[in-house]
Amino acid sequence: MQIVPSPNVIGAKIQGVDLAQPLSDAQFQQVEAAFNKHAIICFPKQRLSEPQMISFARRFGDVEKIFLKHYAHPHYPEIMYVSNIKENGNDIGHADAGRVWHTDMSYTARPPRATMLYALEIPIDNGKVLGDTLFSSAADAHDALPFETQMRIANLRAIHQVAGRRARTGTGQQDQALRKEQPAVVHPVVRTHPHTGRKCLYVSKGECEGIEGMPKDEALALIDELADHIIDPRFHHTHRWQLHDLLMWDNCTVQHLASLDYQWPQHRRLMHRITVDGTVPV
Ligand code: OGA
Ligand code: MN
């Protein structure tokens, strides 16, 4: 097994491992250590059936049930489709996952430790791959803050709401239904990573609607300032997809953004997605 770190503050690829086969405990420990260290791991050229992907995901913790049930795989409820493909006029999967910078499901009480995407179809236009996924390190962003700011925000807690301040077009009713199912939750603005112990900023403009005990306008200004800081290019890593990449990221250490630069029906993109190991942020 070969771990190749990216030149950025986050990201690595792991070669020489076949995830379709069960990993030994020693192999898995190497993978997990690399995942904790680099926060985004790409395993190129994997050929994974649904059960094989689920088995690999289980090594990291409990596989979660899908929140957006209508996008679940019909035979494997652990897998969600992230896709722009339409069948009979309907989206088969989540077509605009990651439109704004976020960390997955921060609006739930136990957001997933990791998200995995397995690339089954990749949009290509004139030889150029579209649909990059961008990442930014909320851990390095925290470390780069002035000490006074770190002290000022250390014990704050933010309110996260599904489809919070996110600009949405024409789906008001859908958002209301989601909110009914998933009431707002409160999480620390600075999380301590459960495996590395690093401090990570944990706010996003899309989901965070306020800070406990702080006037709303002051809270939103602080959230926006921190959220803008998290996505400073010096903390970035971009993933350019290749067919059969299995990519996984750490939802405490990084935030991410989809570049929705491809279009149905000229371009097709299909990912199998699994989230694992929900934990209460502390
Ligand atoms: C996600 C997500 C981004 C992408 O699946 O959570 O944000 O590029 N995806 O598909
Ligand atoms: Mn996401």
Short mmCIF file of C-alpha atoms and ligand atoms in Angstrom, two decimals:
data_model
loop_
_atom_site.label_atom_id
_atom_site.label_comp_id
_atom_site.label_asym_id
_atom_site.label_seq_id
_atom_site.Cartn_x
_atom_site.Cartn_y
_atom_site.Cartn_z
CA MET A 1 0.00 0.00 0.00
CA GLN A 2 1.34 3.39 -1.03
CA ILE A 3 0.13 6.64 0.55
CA VAL A 4 0.82 9.66 -1.66
CA PRO A 5 0.09 13.00 0.06
CA SER A 6 -1.05 15.90 -2.12
CA PRO A 7 1.05 19.09 -2.11
CA ASN A 8 -1.81 20.84 -0.26
CA VAL A 9 -2.48 21.02 3.49
CA ILE A 10 -5.05 18.25 3.03
CA GLY A 11 -5.59 15.30 0.68
CA ALA A 12 -3.80 12.11 -0.32
CA LYS A 13 -4.26 9.12 -2.55
CA ILE A 14 -3.76 5.51 -1.61
CA GLN A 15 -2.62 3.09 -4.27
CA GLY A 16 -1.94 -0.60 -4.22
CA VAL A 17 -5.00 -1.65 -2.29
CA ASP A 18 -8.11 -3.41 -3.57
CA LEU A 19 -11.12 -2.31 -1.54
CA ALA A 20 -13.24 -5.08 -3.05
CA GLN A 21 -11.31 -7.48 -0.78
CA PRO A 22 -11.57 -7.30 3.00
CA LEU A 23 -8.60 -5.34 4.40
CA SER A 24 -6.53 -6.93 7.15
CA ASP A 25 -6.57 -5.10 10.49
CA ALA A 26 -3.05 -3.85 9.83
CA GLN A 27 -4.02 -2.53 6.40
CA PHE A 28 -7.11 -0.88 7.79
CA GLN A 29 -5.09 0.81 10.54
CA GLN A 30 -2.82 2.30 7.89
CA VAL A 31 -5.81 3.54 5.91
CA GLU A 32 -7.47 5.00 8.98
CA ALA A 33 -4.29 6.76 10.11
CA ALA A 34 -3.88 8.26 6.63
CA PHE A 35 -7.51 9.32 6.64
CA ASN A 36 -7.15 11.06 9.99
CA LYS A 37 -3.96 12.77 8.88
CA HIS A 38 -4.90 13.87 5.35
CA ALA A 39 -8.70 14.18 5.77
CA ILE A 40 -9.44 13.41 2.12
CA ILE A 41 -8.37 10.12 0.61
CA CYS A 42 -8.77 9.00 -2.98
CA PHE A 43 -8.51 5.32 -3.84
CA PRO A 44 -8.17 5.30 -7.64
CA LYS A 45 -9.33 2.54 -9.99
CA GLN A 46 -11.56 0.59 -7.60
CA ARG A 47 -14.18 -1.83 -8.87
CA LEU A 48 -16.77 -2.01 -6.14
CA SER A 49 -20.16 -3.67 -6.06
CA GLU A 50 -22.64 -2.13 -3.65
CA PRO A 51 -22.05 -4.78 -0.93
CA GLN A 52 -18.27 -4.33 -1.28
CA MET A 53 -18.54 -0.58 -0.83
CA ILE A 54 -20.83 -1.04 2.17
CA SER A 55 -18.40 -3.55 3.76
CA PHE A 56 -15.49 -1.14 3.40
CA ALA A 57 -17.55 1.73 4.84
CA ARG A 58 -18.52 -0.41 7.86
CA ARG A 59 -14.88 -0.61 8.92
CA PHE A 60 -15.12 3.07 9.90
CA GLY A 61 -18.29 2.76 11.96
CA ASP A 62 -22.04 2.42 11.56
CA VAL A 63 -23.35 3.11 8.09
CA GLU A 64 -26.11 5.66 8.30
CA LYS A 65 -29.60 5.50 6.97
CA ILE A 66 -30.27 7.97 4.19
CA PHE A 67 -31.95 11.19 5.23
CA LEU A 68 -33.16 12.02 1.69
CA LYS A 69 -34.95 8.68 1.27
CA HIS A 70 -36.23 9.33 -2.22
CA TYR A 71 -32.60 9.28 -3.49
CA ALA A 72 -31.71 5.98 -1.84
CA HIS A 73 -30.56 3.05 -3.97
CA PRO A 74 -33.62 0.82 -4.50
CA HIS A 75 -31.88 -2.34 -3.26
CA TYR A 76 -29.24 -0.97 -0.87
CA PRO A 77 -30.80 1.58 1.50
CA GLU A 78 -27.32 2.46 2.82
CA ILE A 79 -26.39 3.97 -0.54
CA MET A 80 -27.64 7.29 -1.88
CA TYR A 81 -27.38 8.36 -5.49
CA VAL A 82 -25.67 11.67 -6.12
CA SER A 83 -26.42 12.24 -9.77
CA ASN A 84 -27.72 14.65 -12.38
CA ILE A 85 -29.29 11.80 -14.37
CA LYS A 86 -33.02 11.99 -15.03
CA GLU A 87 -35.27 9.03 -15.71
CA ASN A 88 -38.79 9.72 -16.99
CA GLY A 89 -38.24 13.39 -16.17
CA ASN A 90 -37.29 12.75 -12.52
CA ASP A 91 -33.89 13.10 -10.85
CA ILE A 92 -32.66 9.63 -9.89
CA GLY A 93 -30.43 11.15 -7.20
CA HIS A 94 -29.45 14.29 -5.36
CA ALA A 95 -28.68 16.56 -8.32
CA ASP A 96 -27.26 19.60 -6.55
CA ALA A 97 -25.52 18.15 -3.51
CA GLY A 98 -22.86 20.61 -2.40
CA ARG A 99 -24.05 23.76 -4.16
CA VAL A 100 -22.59 25.86 -1.32
CA TRP A 101 -19.64 25.24 1.03
CA HIS A 102 -20.72 22.90 3.82
CA THR A 103 -19.91 19.88 5.91
CA ASP A 104 -22.30 16.99 5.53
CA MET A 105 -25.43 16.91 7.64
CA SER A 106 -24.22 19.39 10.24
CA TYR A 107 -27.93 20.04 10.79
CA THR A 108 -28.31 16.61 12.48
CA ALA A 109 -27.53 15.74 16.09
CA ARG A 110 -24.89 13.19 15.06
CA PRO A 111 -23.27 14.32 11.80
CA PRO A 112 -21.28 11.62 9.95
CA ARG A 113 -17.57 11.26 10.57
CA ALA A 114 -16.99 10.45 6.92
CA THR A 115 -18.67 10.62 3.53
CA MET A 116 -17.69 8.31 0.68
CA LEU A 117 -18.40 8.89 -2.99
CA TYR A 118 -17.75 6.23 -5.60
CA ALA A 119 -17.62 7.49 -9.18
CA LEU A 120 -19.61 5.39 -11.65
CA GLU A 121 -20.08 8.04 -14.35
CA ILE A 122 -18.02 11.21 -14.77
CA PRO A 123 -18.97 14.16 -17.00
CA ILE A 124 -16.37 14.89 -19.68
CA ASP A 125 -16.54 17.74 -22.18
CA ASN A 126 -14.02 17.87 -25.04
CA GLY A 127 -11.64 15.78 -23.00
CA LYS A 128 -11.99 17.98 -19.91
CA VAL A 129 -13.37 16.40 -16.76
CA LEU A 130 -16.14 18.43 -15.15
CA GLY A 131 -17.63 18.29 -11.68
CA ASP A 132 -14.54 18.75 -9.52
CA THR A 133 -15.14 18.67 -5.77
CA LEU A 134 -13.37 21.38 -3.77
CA PHE A 135 -12.27 20.97 -0.17
CA SER A 136 -10.97 23.34 2.48
CA SER A 137 -9.38 22.56 5.83
CA ALA A 138 -11.37 23.84 8.79
CA ALA A 139 -8.56 22.59 11.06
CA ASP A 140 -5.83 24.62 9.35
CA ALA A 141 -8.28 27.53 9.21
CA HIS A 142 -8.70 27.36 12.97
CA ASP A 143 -4.94 27.18 13.53
CA ALA A 144 -4.42 30.25 11.35
CA LEU A 145 -6.78 32.46 13.39
CA PRO A 146 -5.29 35.08 15.70
CA PHE A 147 -5.05 33.78 19.25
CA GLU A 148 -7.54 36.39 20.49
CA THR A 149 -10.13 35.20 17.99
CA GLN A 150 -9.53 31.57 18.99
CA MET A 151 -10.19 32.55 22.61
CA ARG A 152 -13.27 34.60 21.75
CA ILE A 153 -14.99 31.77 19.85
CA ALA A 154 -13.73 28.81 21.89
CA ASN A 155 -16.96 28.19 23.80
CA LEU A 156 -19.60 29.41 21.36
CA ARG A 157 -22.35 27.18 20.03
CA ALA A 158 -24.07 27.68 16.68
CA ILE A 159 -27.59 26.77 15.59
CA HIS A 160 -27.69 24.55 12.48
CA GLN A 161 -30.85 24.14 10.44
CA VAL A 162 -31.42 22.01 7.35
CA ALA A 163 -31.76 24.25 4.27
CA GLY A 164 -31.00 27.11 6.66
CA ARG A 165 -29.98 30.38 5.04
CA ARG A 166 -29.23 28.59 1.78
CA ALA A 167 -30.74 30.33 -1.21
CA ARG A 168 -33.29 27.95 -2.67
CA THR A 169 -35.42 28.27 -5.72
CA GLY A 170 -39.03 27.19 -5.61
CA THR A 171 -38.68 24.44 -3.02
CA GLY A 172 -40.09 26.21 0.03
CA GLN A 173 -42.53 23.41 0.72
CA GLN A 174 -39.87 20.72 0.46
CA ASP A 175 -37.65 22.65 2.90
CA GLN A 176 -40.50 22.94 5.39
CA ALA A 177 -41.09 19.20 5.25
CA LEU A 178 -37.37 18.56 5.84
CA ARG A 179 -37.32 20.95 8.78
CA LYS A 180 -40.27 19.21 10.36
CA GLU A 181 -38.41 15.92 10.18
CA GLN A 182 -35.14 17.48 11.34
CA PRO A 183 -35.49 20.26 13.92
CA ALA A 184 -32.60 22.70 14.41
CA VAL A 185 -29.59 21.47 16.42
CA VAL A 186 -26.80 23.22 18.31
CA HIS A 187 -23.09 22.38 17.84
CA PRO A 188 -19.83 23.91 19.08
CA VAL A 189 -18.37 26.56 16.75
CA VAL A 190 -14.98 24.97 17.43
CA ARG A 191 -15.04 21.17 17.40
CA THR A 192 -12.37 18.93 18.83
CA HIS A 193 -11.65 16.19 16.33
CA PRO A 194 -12.58 12.84 17.92
CA HIS A 195 -9.53 11.05 16.47
CA THR A 196 -6.81 13.66 16.01
CA GLY A 197 -7.71 16.08 18.80
CA ARG A 198 -7.29 19.01 16.40
CA LYS A 199 -9.57 22.02 16.75
CA CYS A 200 -11.77 22.53 13.72
CA LEU A 201 -14.07 25.42 12.83
CA TYR A 202 -17.60 24.12 12.39
CA VAL A 203 -19.83 26.79 10.89
CA SER A 204 -21.24 27.33 7.42
CA LYS A 205 -23.33 30.08 5.86
CA GLY A 206 -25.84 27.62 4.44
CA GLU A 207 -26.80 25.91 7.70
CA CYS A 208 -25.93 28.23 10.59
CA GLU A 209 -28.71 30.59 11.56
CA GLY A 210 -27.42 31.97 14.83
CA ILE A 211 -25.18 31.62 17.87
CA GLU A 212 -26.56 30.83 21.29
CA GLY A 213 -26.91 33.91 23.48
CA MET A 214 -25.75 36.35 20.79
CA PRO A 215 -27.88 38.95 18.99
CA LYS A 216 -28.82 37.65 15.55
CA ASP A 217 -27.04 40.27 13.43
CA GLU A 218 -23.84 39.98 15.43
CA ALA A 219 -24.04 36.17 15.20
CA LEU A 220 -24.59 36.12 11.45
CA ALA A 221 -21.70 38.52 10.91
CA LEU A 222 -19.39 36.28 12.96
CA ILE A 223 -20.59 33.11 11.19
CA ASP A 224 -19.98 34.70 7.81
CA GLU A 225 -16.54 35.94 8.81
CA LEU A 226 -15.51 32.49 10.04
CA ALA A 227 -17.13 30.71 7.09
CA ASP A 228 -15.24 32.96 4.65
CA HIS A 229 -12.01 32.32 6.53
CA ILE A 230 -12.49 28.52 6.36
CA ILE A 231 -12.62 28.61 2.56
CA ASP A 232 -9.51 30.74 2.06
CA PRO A 233 -7.62 29.24 -0.93
CA ARG A 234 -4.54 28.52 1.17
CA PHE A 235 -6.51 25.74 2.88
CA HIS A 236 -7.83 24.20 -0.36
CA HIS A 237 -7.55 20.89 -2.12
CA THR A 238 -9.40 20.15 -5.37
CA HIS A 239 -10.41 16.67 -6.38
CA ARG A 240 -10.49 16.10 -10.14
CA TRP A 241 -12.50 12.92 -10.63
CA GLN A 242 -11.58 9.82 -12.56
CA LEU A 243 -13.89 6.95 -13.25
CA HIS A 244 -13.95 4.44 -10.36
CA ASP A 245 -12.38 6.74 -7.79
CA LEU A 246 -13.52 6.00 -4.27
CA LEU A 247 -13.14 9.30 -2.45
CA MET A 248 -13.73 9.78 1.25
CA TRP A 249 -13.55 12.89 3.38
CA ASP A 250 -13.58 13.79 7.05
CA ASN A 251 -16.56 15.99 7.87
CA CYS A 252 -14.94 17.44 10.98
CA THR A 253 -11.64 18.45 9.39
CA VAL A 254 -12.89 19.72 6.03
CA GLN A 255 -15.70 21.52 4.26
CA HIS A 256 -16.51 20.93 0.61
CA LEU A 257 -18.18 22.38 -2.45
CA ALA A 258 -19.35 20.83 -5.72
CA SER A 259 -18.55 22.60 -8.97
CA LEU A 260 -21.82 22.17 -10.76
CA ASP A 261 -20.28 23.03 -14.12
CA TYR A 262 -21.94 20.16 -16.03
CA GLN A 263 -25.38 19.95 -17.52
CA TRP A 264 -28.03 17.37 -18.19
CA PRO A 265 -28.45 15.88 -20.78
CA GLN A 266 -25.04 16.55 -22.39
CA HIS A 267 -23.24 15.34 -19.28
CA ARG A 268 -23.93 12.41 -16.98
CA ARG A 269 -22.58 12.11 -13.45
CA LEU A 270 -23.35 9.21 -11.13
CA MET A 271 -21.95 8.61 -7.66
CA HIS A 272 -22.77 6.06 -4.99
CA ARG A 273 -22.64 7.83 -1.63
CA ILE A 274 -22.38 6.44 1.90
CA THR A 275 -22.08 8.31 5.19
CA VAL A 276 -20.61 6.61 8.26
CA ASP A 277 -20.23 6.89 11.98
CA GLY A 278 -22.40 9.69 13.22
CA THR A 279 -20.98 11.28 16.36
CA VAL A 280 -22.07 14.11 18.64
CA PRO A 281 -19.69 17.06 18.01
CA VAL A 282 -17.79 18.21 21.11
C1 OGA B 1 -22.02 15.28 -1.11
C2 OGA B 1 -21.47 16.41 -1.87
C3 OGA B 1 -20.23 17.03 -3.85
C4 OGA B 1 -20.01 16.50 -5.22
O1 OGA B 1 -22.25 14.22 -1.70
O2 OGA B 1 -22.19 15.44 0.11
O3 OGA B 1 -21.41 17.51 -1.37
O4 OGA B 1 -19.09 17.02 -5.89
N1 OGA B 1 -21.03 16.13 -3.10
O5 OGA B 1 -20.73 15.59 -5.64
MN MN B 2 -21.78 17.31 0.83
#
